[in-house]
PDB file of C-alpha atoms in Angstrom:
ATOM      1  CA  UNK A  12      96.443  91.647 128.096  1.00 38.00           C
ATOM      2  CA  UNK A  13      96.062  87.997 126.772  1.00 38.00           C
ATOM      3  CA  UNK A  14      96.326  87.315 122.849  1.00 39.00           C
ATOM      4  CA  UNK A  15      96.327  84.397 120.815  1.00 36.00           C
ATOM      5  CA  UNK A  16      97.667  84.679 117.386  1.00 39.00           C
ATOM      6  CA  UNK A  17      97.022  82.750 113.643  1.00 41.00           C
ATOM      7  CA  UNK A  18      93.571  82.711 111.989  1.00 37.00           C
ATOM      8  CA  UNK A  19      90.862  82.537 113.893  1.00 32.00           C
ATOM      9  CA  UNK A  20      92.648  84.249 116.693  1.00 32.00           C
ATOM     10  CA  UNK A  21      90.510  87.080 119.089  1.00 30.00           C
ATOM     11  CA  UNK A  22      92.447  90.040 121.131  1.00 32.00           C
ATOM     12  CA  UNK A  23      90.903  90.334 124.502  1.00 29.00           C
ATOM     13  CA  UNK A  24      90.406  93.868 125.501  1.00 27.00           C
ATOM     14  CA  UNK A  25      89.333  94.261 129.010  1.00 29.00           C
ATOM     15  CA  UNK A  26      87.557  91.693 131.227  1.00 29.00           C
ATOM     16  CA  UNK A  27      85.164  89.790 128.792  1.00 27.00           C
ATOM     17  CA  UNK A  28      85.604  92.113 125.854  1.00 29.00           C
ATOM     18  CA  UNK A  29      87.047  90.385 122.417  1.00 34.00           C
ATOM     19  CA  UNK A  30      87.513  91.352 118.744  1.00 37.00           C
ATOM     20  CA  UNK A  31      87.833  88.674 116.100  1.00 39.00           C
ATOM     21  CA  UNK A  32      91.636  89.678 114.847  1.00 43.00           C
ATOM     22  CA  UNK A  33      92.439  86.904 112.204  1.00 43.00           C
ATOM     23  CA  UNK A  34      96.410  87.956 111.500  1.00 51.00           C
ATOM     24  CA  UNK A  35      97.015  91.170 113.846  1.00 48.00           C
ATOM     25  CA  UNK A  36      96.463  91.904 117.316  1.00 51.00           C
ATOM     26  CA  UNK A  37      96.764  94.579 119.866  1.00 56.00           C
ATOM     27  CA  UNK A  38     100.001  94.866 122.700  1.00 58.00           C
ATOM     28  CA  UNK A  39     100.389  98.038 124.783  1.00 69.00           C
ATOM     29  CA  UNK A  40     100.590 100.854 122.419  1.00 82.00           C
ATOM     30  CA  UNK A  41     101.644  98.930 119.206  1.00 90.00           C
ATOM     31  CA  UNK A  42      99.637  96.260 117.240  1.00 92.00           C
ATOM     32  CA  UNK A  43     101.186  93.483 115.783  1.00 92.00           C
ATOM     33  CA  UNK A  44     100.663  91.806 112.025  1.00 94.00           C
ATOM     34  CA  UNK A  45     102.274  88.844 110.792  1.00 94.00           C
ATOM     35  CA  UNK A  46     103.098  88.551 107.356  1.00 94.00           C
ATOM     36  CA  UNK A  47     103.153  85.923 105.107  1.00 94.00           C
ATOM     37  CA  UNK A  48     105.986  84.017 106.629  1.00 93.00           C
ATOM     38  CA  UNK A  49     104.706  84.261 110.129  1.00 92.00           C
ATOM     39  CA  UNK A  50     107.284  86.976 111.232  1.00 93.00           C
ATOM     40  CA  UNK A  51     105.661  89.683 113.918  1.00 93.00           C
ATOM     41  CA  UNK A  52     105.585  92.804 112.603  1.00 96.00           C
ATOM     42  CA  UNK A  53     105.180  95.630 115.156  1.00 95.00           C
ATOM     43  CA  UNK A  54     103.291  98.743 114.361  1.00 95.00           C
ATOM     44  CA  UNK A  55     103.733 101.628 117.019  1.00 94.00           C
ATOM     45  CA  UNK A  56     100.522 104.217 117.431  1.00 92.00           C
ATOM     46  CA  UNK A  57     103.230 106.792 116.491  1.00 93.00           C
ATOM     47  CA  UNK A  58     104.047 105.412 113.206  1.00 95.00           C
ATOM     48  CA  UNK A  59     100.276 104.658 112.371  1.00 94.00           C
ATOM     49  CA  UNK A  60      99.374 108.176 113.490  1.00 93.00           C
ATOM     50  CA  UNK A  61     101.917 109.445 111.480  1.00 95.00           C
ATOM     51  CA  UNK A  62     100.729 107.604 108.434  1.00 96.00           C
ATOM     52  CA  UNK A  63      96.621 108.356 108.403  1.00 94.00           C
ATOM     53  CA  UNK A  64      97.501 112.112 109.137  1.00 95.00           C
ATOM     54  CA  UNK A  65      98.019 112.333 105.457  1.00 95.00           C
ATOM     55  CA  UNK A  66      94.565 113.056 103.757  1.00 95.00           C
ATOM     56  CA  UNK A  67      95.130 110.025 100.977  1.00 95.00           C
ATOM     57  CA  UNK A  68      95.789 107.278 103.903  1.00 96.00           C
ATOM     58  CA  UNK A  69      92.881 108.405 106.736  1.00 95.00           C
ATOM     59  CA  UNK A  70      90.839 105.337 106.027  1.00 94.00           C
ATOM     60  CA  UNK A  71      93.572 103.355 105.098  1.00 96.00           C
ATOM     61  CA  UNK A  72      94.909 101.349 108.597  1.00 95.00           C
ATOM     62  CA  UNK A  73      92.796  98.300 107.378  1.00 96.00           C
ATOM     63  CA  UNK A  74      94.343  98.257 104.019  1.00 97.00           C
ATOM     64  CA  UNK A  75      97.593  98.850 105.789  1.00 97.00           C
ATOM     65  CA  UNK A  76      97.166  95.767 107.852  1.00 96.00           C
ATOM     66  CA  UNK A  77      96.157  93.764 104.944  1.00 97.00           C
ATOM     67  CA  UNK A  78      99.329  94.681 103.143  1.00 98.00           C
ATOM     68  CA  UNK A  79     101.080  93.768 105.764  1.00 98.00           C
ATOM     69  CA  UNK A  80      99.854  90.275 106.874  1.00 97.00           C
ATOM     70  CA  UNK A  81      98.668  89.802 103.083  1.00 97.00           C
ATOM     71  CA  UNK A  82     100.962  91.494 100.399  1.00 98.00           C
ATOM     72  CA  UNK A  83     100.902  90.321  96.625  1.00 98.00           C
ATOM     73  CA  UNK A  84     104.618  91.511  96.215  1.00 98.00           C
ATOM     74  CA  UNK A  85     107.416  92.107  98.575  1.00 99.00           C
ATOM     75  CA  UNK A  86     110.688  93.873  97.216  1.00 99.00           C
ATOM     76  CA  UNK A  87     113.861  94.898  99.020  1.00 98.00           C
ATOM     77  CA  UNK A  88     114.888  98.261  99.029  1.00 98.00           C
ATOM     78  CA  UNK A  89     117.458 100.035  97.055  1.00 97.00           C
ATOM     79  CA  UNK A  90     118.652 102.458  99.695  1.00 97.00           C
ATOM     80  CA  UNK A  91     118.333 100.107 102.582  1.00 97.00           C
ATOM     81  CA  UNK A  92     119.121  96.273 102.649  1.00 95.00           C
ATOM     82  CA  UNK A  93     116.853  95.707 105.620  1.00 97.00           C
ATOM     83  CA  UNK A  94     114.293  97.265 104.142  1.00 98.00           C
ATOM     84  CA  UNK A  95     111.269  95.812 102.871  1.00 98.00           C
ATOM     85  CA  UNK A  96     108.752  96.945 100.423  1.00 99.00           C
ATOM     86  CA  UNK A  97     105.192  95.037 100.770  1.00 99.00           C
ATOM     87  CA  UNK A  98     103.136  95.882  98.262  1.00 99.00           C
ATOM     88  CA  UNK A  99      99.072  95.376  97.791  1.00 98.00           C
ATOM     89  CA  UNK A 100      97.130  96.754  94.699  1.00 98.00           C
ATOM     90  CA  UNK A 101      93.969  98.817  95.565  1.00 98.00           C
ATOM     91  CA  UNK A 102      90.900 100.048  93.732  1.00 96.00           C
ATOM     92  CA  UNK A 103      89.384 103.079  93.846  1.00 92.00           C
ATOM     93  CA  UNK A 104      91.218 104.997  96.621  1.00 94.00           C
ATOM     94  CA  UNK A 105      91.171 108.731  97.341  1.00 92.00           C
ATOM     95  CA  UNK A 106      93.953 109.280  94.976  1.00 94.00           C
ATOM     96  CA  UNK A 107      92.632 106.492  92.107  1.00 95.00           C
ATOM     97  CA  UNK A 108      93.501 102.766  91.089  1.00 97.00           C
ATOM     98  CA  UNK A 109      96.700 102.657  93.192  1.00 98.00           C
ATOM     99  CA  UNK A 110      99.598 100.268  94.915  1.00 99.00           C
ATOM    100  CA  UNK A 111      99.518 100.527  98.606  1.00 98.00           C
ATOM    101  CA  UNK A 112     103.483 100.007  99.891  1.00 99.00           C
ATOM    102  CA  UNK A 113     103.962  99.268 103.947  1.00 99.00           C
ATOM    103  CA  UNK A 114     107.828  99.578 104.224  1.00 99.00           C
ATOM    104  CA  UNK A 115     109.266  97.043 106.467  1.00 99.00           C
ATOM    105  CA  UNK A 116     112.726  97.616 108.630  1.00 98.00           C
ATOM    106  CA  UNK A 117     114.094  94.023 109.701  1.00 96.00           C
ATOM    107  CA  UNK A 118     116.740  93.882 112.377  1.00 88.00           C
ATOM    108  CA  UNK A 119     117.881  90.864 114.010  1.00 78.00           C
ATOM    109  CA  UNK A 120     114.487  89.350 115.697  1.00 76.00           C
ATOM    110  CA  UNK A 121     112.717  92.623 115.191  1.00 84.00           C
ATOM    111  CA  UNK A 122     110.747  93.451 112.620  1.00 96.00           C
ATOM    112  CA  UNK A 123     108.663  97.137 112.511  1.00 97.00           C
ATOM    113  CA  UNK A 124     106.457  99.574 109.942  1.00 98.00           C
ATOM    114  CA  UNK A 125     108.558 102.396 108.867  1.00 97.00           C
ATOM    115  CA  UNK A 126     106.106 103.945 106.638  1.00 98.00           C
ATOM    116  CA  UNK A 127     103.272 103.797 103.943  1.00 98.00           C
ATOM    117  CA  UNK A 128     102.035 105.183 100.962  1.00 98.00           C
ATOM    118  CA  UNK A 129     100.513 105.282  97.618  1.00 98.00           C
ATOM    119  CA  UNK A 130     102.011 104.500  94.546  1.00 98.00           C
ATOM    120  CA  UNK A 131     101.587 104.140  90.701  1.00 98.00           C
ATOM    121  CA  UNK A 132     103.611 101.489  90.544  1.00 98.00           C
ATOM    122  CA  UNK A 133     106.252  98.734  92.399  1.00 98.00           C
ATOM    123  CA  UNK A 134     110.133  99.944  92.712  1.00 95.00           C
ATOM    124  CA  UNK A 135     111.944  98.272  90.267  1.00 96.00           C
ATOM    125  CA  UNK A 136     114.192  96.416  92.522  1.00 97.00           C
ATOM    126  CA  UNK A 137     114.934  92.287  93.884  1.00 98.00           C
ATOM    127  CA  UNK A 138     111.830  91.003  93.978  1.00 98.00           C
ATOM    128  CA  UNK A 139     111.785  88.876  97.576  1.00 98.00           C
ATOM    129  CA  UNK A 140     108.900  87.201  97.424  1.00 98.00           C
ATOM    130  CA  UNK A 141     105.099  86.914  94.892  1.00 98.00           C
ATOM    131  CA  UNK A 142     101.713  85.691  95.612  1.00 97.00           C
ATOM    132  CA  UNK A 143     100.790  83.071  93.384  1.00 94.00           C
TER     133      UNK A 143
END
């Protein structure tokens, strides 16, 4: 399966099948985001499935993927130095007004979602990197 990355990009499913995909697309069993400094971030079915099985994150893969290839806040993690929190603020989600954090394992070339969930707030911890 053929797919072009960067804005504007389309994942071709099939023969003549394609989905506009503007920062993710789809290889194998894993879909791919890129964040905001154009590093691949891979995000097996297993993970994802793992993730929307909780009730409050069901509907949530596209607010996932927008965290991912869009966050307002990355952080690194206490516990884990290649460990990244990416955090997005959304409205009006099952659980309220809430922060939605993708965490982000880096090693060597490789980049992959651990997990996701809702928060009140961001960890208190070094800030990486801030949308202006």
């Amino acid at each position: 399966m053929g797919a072009k990355r960067g804005a504007g990009a389309f994942v071709e499913i099939g023969v003549n099948r394609q989905l506009p995909s503007s920062r993710w697309y789809i290889e194998g069993d894993m879909k791919l985001a890129t964040d905001y400094r154009g590093v691949s971030i891979r995000i097996t079915y297993e993970r994802l499935a793992h993730i929307i099985e909780h009730p409050e994150l069901s509907d949530m893969e596209p607010a996932i993927m927008e965290t991912l290839n869009n966050p307002e806040e990355v952080r690194r993690s206490q516990s884990d130095d290649k460990a990244f929190l990416y955090y997005r603020f959304l409205r009006a989600t099952p659980a309220g007004d809430k922060y939605l954090c993708a965490v982000v394992k880096e090693g060597g070339v490789d980049a992959f979602l651990l997990t996701a969930y809702l928060t009140d707030k961001i960890k208190k911890s070094e800030m990486v990197w801030k949308k202006k």
